[in-house]
Coordinates of C-alpha atoms in Angstrom, one line a residue:
X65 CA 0.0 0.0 0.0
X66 CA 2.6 2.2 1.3
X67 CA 5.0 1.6 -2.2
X68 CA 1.9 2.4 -4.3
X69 CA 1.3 5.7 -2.8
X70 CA 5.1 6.3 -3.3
X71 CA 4.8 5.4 -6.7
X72 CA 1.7 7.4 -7.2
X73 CA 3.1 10.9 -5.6
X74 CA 5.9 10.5 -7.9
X75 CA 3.5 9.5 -11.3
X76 CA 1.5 13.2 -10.4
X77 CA 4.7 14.9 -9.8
X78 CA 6.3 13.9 -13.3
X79 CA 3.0 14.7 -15.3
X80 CA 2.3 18.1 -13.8
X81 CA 6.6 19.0 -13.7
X82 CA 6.9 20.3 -10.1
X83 CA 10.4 19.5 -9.0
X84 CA 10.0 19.5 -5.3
X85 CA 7.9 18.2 -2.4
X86 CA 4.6 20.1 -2.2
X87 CA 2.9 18.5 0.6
X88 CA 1.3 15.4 -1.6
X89 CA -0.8 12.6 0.5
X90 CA -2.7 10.0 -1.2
X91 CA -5.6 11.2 -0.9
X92 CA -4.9 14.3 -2.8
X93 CA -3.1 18.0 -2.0
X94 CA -2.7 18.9 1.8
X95 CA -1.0 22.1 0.9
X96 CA -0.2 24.3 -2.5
X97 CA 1.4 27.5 -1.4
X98 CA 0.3 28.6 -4.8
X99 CA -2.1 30.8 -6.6
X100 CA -3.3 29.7 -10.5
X101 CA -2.1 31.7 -13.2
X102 CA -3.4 31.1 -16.4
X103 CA -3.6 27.4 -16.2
X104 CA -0.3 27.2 -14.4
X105 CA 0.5 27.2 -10.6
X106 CA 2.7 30.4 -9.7
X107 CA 4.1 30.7 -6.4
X108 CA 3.8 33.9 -5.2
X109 CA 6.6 35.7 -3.5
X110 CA 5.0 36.8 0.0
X111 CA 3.3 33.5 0.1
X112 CA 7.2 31.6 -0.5
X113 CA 8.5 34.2 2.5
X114 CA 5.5 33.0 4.8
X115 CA 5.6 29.1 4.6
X116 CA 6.1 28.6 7.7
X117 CA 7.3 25.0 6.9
X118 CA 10.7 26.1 5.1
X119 CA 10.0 24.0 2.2
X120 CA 11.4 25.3 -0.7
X121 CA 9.2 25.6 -3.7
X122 CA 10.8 25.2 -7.3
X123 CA 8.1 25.3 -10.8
X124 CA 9.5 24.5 -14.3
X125 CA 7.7 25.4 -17.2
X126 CA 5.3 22.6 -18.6
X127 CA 2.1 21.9 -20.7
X128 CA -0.9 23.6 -19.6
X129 CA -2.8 21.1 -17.4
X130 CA -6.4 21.1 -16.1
X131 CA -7.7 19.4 -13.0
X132 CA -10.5 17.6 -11.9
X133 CA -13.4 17.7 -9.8
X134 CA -13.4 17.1 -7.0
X135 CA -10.4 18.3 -6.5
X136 CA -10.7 21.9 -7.1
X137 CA -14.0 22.1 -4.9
X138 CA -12.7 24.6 -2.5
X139 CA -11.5 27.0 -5.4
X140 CA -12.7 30.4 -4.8
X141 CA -14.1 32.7 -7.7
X142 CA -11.7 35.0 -8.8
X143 CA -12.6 39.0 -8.4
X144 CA -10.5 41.7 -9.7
X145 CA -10.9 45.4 -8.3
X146 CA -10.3 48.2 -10.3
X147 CA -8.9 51.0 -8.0
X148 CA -8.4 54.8 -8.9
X149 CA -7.6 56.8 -5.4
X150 CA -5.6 59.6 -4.3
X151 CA -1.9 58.6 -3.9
X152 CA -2.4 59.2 -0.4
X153 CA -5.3 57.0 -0.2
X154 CA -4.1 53.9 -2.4
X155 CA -0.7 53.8 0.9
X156 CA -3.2 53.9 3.3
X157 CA -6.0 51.9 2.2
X158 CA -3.5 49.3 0.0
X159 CA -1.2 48.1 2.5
X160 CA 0.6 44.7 1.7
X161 CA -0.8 42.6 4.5
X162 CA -3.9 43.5 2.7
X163 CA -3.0 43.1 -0.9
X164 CA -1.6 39.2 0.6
X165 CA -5.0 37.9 2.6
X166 CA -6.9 38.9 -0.7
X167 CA -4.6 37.4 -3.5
X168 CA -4.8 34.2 -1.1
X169 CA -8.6 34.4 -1.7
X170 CA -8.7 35.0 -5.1
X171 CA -9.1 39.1 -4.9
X172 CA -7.1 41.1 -7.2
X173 CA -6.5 44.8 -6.8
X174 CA -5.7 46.7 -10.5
X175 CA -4.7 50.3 -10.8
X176 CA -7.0 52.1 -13.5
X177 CA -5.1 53.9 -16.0
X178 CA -6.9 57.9 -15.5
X179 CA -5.1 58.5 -19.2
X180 CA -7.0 55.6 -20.7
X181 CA -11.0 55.5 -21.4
X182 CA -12.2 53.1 -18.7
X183 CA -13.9 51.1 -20.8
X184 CA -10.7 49.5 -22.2
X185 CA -9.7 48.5 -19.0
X186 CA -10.7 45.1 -17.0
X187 CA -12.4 43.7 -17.1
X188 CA -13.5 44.6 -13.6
X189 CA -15.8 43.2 -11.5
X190 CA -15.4 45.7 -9.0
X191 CA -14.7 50.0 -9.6
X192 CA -13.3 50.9 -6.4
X193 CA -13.1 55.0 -6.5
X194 CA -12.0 58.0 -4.5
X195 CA -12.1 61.0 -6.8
X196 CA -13.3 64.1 -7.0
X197 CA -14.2 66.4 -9.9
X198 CA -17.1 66.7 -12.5
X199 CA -15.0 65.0 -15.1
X200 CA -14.3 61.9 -13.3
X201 CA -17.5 62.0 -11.8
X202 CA -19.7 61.7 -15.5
X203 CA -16.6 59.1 -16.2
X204 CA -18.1 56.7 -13.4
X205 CA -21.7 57.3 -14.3
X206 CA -21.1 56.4 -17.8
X207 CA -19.2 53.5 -17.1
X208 CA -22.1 52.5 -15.2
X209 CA -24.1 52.8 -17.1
X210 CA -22.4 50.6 -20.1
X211 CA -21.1 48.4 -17.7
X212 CA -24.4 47.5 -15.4
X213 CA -22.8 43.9 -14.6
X214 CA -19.7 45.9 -13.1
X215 CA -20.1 47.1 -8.7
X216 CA -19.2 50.6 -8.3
X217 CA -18.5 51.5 -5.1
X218 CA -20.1 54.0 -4.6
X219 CA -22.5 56.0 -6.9
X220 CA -20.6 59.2 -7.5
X221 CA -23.8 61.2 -7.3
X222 CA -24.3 59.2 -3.5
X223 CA -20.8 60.1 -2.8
X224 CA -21.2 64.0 -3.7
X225 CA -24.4 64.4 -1.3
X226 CA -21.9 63.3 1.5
X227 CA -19.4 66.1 0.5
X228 CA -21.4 69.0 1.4
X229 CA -22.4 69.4 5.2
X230 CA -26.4 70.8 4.4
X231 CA -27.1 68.0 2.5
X232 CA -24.9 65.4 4.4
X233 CA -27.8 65.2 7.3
X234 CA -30.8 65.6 5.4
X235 CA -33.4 62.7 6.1
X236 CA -32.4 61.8 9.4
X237 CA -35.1 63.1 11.2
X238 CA -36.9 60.5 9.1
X239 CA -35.6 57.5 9.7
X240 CA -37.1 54.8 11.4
X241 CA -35.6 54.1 14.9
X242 CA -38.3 54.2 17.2
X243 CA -38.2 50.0 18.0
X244 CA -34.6 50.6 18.6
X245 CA -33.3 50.7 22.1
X246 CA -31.9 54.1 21.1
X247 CA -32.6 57.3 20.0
X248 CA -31.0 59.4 17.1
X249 CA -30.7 63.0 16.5
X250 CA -29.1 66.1 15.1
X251 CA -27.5 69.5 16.2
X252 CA -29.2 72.3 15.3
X253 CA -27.7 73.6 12.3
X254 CA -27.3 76.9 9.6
X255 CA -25.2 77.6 6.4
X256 CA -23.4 80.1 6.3
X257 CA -23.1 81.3 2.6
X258 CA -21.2 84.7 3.1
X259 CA -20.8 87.7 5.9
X260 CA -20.6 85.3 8.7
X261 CA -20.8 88.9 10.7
X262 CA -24.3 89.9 9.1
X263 CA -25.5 86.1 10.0
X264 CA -25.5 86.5 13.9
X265 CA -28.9 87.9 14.0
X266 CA -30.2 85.0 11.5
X267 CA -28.3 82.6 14.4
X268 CA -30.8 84.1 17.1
X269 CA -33.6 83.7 14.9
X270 CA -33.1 80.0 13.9
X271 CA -32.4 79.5 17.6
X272 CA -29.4 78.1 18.1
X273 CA -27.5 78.8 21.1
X274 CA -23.5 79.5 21.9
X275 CA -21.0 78.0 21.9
X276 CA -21.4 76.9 17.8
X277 CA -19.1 74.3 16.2
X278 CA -18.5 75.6 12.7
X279 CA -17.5 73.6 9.6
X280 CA -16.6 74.1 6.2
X281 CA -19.3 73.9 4.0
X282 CA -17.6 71.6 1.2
X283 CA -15.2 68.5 2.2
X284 CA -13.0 68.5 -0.7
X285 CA -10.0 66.2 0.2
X286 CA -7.9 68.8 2.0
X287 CA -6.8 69.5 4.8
X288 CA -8.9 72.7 5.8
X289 CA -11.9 71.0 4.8
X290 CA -11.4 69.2 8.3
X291 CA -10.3 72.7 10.1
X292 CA -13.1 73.0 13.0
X293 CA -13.4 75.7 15.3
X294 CA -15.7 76.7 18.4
X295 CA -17.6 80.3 18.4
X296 CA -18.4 81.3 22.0
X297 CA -20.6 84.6 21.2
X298 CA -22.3 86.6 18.3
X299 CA -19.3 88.9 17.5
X300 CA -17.2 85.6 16.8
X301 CA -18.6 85.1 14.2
X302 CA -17.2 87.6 12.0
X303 CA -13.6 85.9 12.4
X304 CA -15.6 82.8 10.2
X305 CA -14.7 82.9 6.8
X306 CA -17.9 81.4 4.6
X307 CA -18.7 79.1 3.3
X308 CA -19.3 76.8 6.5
X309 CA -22.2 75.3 8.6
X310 CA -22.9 76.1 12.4
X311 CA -23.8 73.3 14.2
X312 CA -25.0 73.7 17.9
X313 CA -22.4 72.1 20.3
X314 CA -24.0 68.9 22.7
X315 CA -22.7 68.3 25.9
X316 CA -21.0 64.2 25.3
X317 CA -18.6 63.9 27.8
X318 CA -15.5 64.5 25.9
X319 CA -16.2 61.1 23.4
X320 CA -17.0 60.2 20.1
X321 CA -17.9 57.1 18.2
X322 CA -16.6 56.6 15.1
X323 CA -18.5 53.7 13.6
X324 CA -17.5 52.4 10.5
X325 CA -19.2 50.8 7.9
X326 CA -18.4 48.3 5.5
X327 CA -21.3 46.9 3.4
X328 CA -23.5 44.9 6.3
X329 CA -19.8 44.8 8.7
X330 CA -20.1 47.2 11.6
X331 CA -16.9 48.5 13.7
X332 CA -16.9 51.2 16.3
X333 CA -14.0 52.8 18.0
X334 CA -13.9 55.7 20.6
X335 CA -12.5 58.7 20.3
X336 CA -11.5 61.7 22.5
X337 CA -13.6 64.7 21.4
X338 CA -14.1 68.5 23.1
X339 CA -14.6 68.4 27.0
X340 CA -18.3 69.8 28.1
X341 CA -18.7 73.6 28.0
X342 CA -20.2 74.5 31.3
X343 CA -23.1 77.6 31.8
X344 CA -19.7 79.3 33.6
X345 CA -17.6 79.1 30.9
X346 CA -20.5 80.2 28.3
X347 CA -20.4 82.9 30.5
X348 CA -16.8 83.9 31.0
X349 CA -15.3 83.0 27.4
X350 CA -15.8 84.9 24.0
X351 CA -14.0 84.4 21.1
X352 CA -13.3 81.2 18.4
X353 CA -10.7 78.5 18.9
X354 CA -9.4 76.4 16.3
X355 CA -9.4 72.7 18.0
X356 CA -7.5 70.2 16.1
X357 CA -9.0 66.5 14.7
X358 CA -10.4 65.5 17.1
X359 CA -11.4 62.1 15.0
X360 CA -8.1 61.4 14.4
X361 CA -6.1 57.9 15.3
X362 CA -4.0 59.5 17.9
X363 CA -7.3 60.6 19.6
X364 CA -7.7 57.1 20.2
X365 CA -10.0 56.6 23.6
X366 CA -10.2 52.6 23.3
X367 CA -8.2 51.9 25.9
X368 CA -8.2 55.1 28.2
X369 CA -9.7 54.9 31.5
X370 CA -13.2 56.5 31.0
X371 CA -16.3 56.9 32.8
X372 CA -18.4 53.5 31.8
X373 CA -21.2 56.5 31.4
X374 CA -19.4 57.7 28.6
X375 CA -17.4 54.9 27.5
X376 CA -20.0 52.5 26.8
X377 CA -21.1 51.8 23.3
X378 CA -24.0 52.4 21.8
X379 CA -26.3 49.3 21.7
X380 CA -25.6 46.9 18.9
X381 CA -28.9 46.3 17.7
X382 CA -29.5 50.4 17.4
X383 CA -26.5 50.3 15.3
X384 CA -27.4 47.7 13.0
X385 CA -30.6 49.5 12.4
X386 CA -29.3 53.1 12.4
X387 CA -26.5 51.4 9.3
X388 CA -29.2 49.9 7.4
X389 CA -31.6 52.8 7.4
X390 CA -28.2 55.2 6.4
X391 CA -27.2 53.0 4.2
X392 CA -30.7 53.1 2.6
X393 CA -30.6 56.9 2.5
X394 CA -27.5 57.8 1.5
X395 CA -27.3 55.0 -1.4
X396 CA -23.4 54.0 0.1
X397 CA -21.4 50.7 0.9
X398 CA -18.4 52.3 2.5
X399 CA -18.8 55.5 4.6
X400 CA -18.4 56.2 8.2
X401 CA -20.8 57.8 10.8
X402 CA -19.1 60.7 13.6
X403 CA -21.6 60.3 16.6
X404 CA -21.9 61.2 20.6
X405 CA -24.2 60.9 23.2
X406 CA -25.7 63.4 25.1
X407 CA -24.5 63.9 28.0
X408 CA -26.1 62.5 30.9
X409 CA -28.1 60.5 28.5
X410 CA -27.8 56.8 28.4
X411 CA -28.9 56.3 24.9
X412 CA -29.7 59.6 23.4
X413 CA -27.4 60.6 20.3
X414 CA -26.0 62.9 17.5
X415 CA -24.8 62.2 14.6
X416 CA -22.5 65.2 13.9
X417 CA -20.7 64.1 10.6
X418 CA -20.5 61.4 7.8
X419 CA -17.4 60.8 5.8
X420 CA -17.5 59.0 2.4
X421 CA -14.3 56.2 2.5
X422 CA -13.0 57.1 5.7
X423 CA -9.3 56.7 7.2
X424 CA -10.2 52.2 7.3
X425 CA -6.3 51.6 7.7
X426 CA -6.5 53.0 11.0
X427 CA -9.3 50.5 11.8
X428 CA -7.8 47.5 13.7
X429 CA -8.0 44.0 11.2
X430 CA -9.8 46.0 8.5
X431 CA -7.5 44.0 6.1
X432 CA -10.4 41.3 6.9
X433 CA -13.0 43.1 7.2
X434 CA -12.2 44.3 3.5
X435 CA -11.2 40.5 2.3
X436 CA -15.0 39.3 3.4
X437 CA -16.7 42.4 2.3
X438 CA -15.2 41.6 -1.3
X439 CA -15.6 37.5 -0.9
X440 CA -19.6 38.3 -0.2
X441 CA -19.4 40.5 -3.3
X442 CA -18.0 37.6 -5.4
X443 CA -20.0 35.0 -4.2
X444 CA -23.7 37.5 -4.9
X445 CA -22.0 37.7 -8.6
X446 CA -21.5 34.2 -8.7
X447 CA -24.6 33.6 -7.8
X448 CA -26.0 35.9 -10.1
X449 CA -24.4 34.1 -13.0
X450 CA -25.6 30.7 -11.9
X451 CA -29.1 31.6 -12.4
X452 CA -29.0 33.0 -15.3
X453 CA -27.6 30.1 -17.0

């Protein structure tokens, strides 16, 4: 028995030319260590530097081969990605480790040529995008339109409502919450236009109260887009340059949530945010201060020793209805949501911001998060293909 295994390992070895020991057992393969190309097997080189096993691997060029069932019942579907991002987001968002878990499941990332039409590209089965401009924007929306078989993540014209802060929060009065063991909300709010001096009196009409947190109007990729600062009083104002939005600051104990969202995957991660403003201090301080990000990574409250009050999370299951009823609204797969509790509230909150295609590198295993998000993706198109046969 044990000489006719022998002579079998080496009869498979000859006919498919691989030099070496792969990990063969009669009953088939235990181990590859490969990924297909074409119709040959390729080692790839991050997979060679992390066999843990120090085998060494060695291919030589042969005849294309094919095998059979059921021996490739575990393959996965293949799924290439065509990305076009900001330099700055593609070393962020494409880190290696990433790049690695998804090759090893079949996921392929491709750079899309912004020289080239897009339709001479790909195929894709996936348009992965972070741009801005009109341009590239009726780009997108006529590739989608020729190309309805193709996920584009996201709609630009979804993407662009999320870009200005009026329209960013629209709806959310009217979502539907109220079997949720939560309750959601936002600041009061104003746009600012121009003469952020002459719009003091309209701030007292609309009745908002000081302190205000003012915004930028647009979010266009840079830096000052993200500048925030805090207004204490009416003649404040005039230091504002327009366009922004004035958002009435909420008491939340000095914590945000950032909750990110990732097709039907949910993380949240706490943040330090602005201390509460006390009646005294209303009282005693004028003027606007610049605070800085307070969203940022090295915010980072997860691990701080916090009040449970404020610490706590909010309730899964008012998150998972909150993220479907946004993701309803806002027609988006990938977007994050800035939120806090009121403050002596156990489950009263604001959302204060939403970001299209947030920071996710700075969100702890989102390498996996992304590798399932994309496997679900492939295995809906498979599916789709399968019936229509």
């Amino acid at each position: 028995m044990f000489a006719s295994c022998e002579i079998e390992t080496a009869r498979l070895s000859r006919n498919l030319g691989i030099t070496c020991n792969l990990g063969f057992a009669c009953g088939g393969f235990e181990d590859f260590g490969m990924r297909f190309e074409g119709e040959n097997m390729v080692p790839t080189k991050a997979e060679e530097e992390e066999d843990g096993g120090g085998r060494e691997v060695a291919v030589t060029e042969t005849s294309p081969f094919q095998f059979h069932q059921p021996l490739l019942q575990q393959q996965q579907q293949k799924l290439v990605v065509g990305y076009a991002l900001t330099p700055k987001k593609k070393k962020s968002f494409l880190q290696p480790k990433l790049e690695v878990l998804a090759r090893r499941k079949g996921i392929f990332f491709v750079p899309i040529d912004l020289n080239r039409p897009l339709s001479d590209q790909g195929p894709f089965d996936v348009v992965l995008h972070k741009l801005l401009g009109k341009e590239w924007q009726e780009v997108i929306e006529d590739y989608q339109q020729n190309h309805p078989e193709v996920t584009v993540l996201d709609p630009p014209g979804s993407i662009q409502r999320i870009y200005n802060r009026q329209s960013m929060l629209q709806g959310m009065a009217d979502l539907h919450l109220s079997d949720c063991s939560g309750s959601i909300f936002v600041p009061k709010q104003m746009v600012v236009l121009k003469d952020s001096a002459a719009s003091a009196d309209k701030v007292v009409e609309a009745g908002l109260k000081f302190p205000l947190v003012a915004k930028p109007l647009w979010i266009d990729g840079t830096a000052k887009s993200h500048q925030l600062y805090l207004a204490y009083d009416r003649r404040s104002l005039a230091e504002l340059d327009p366009p922004l939005v004035l958002q009435e600051f909420v008491n939340h104990g000095g914590v945000m949530f950032k909750v990110f969202v990732v097709g039907d995957i949910i993380k949240v991660m706490r943040r330090f945010s602005l201390p509460n403003v006390s009646n005294c201090e209303k009282a005693k301080v004028d003027g606007v201060f610049q605070f800085p990000r307070v969203s940022s990574a090295s915010a980072s409250a997860d691990n701080a020793d916090l009040d449970p009050r404020v610490a706590e999370l909010p309730p899964k299951p008012f998150l998972e209805a909150l993220v479907k009823e946004l993701r309803s609204l806002l027609g988006l797969r990938l977007f994050n949501i800035d939120m806090i509790r009121e403050h002596g509230s156990k489950n009263t909150f604001y959302v204060i911001d939403i970001n299209y295609f947030p920071g996710y590198g700075k969100m702890p295993d989102y390498e996996t998060v992304f590798v399932d998000f994309f496997q679900n993706l492939a295995q809906t198109k498979h599916k789709k293909r399968q019936h229509c046969k």
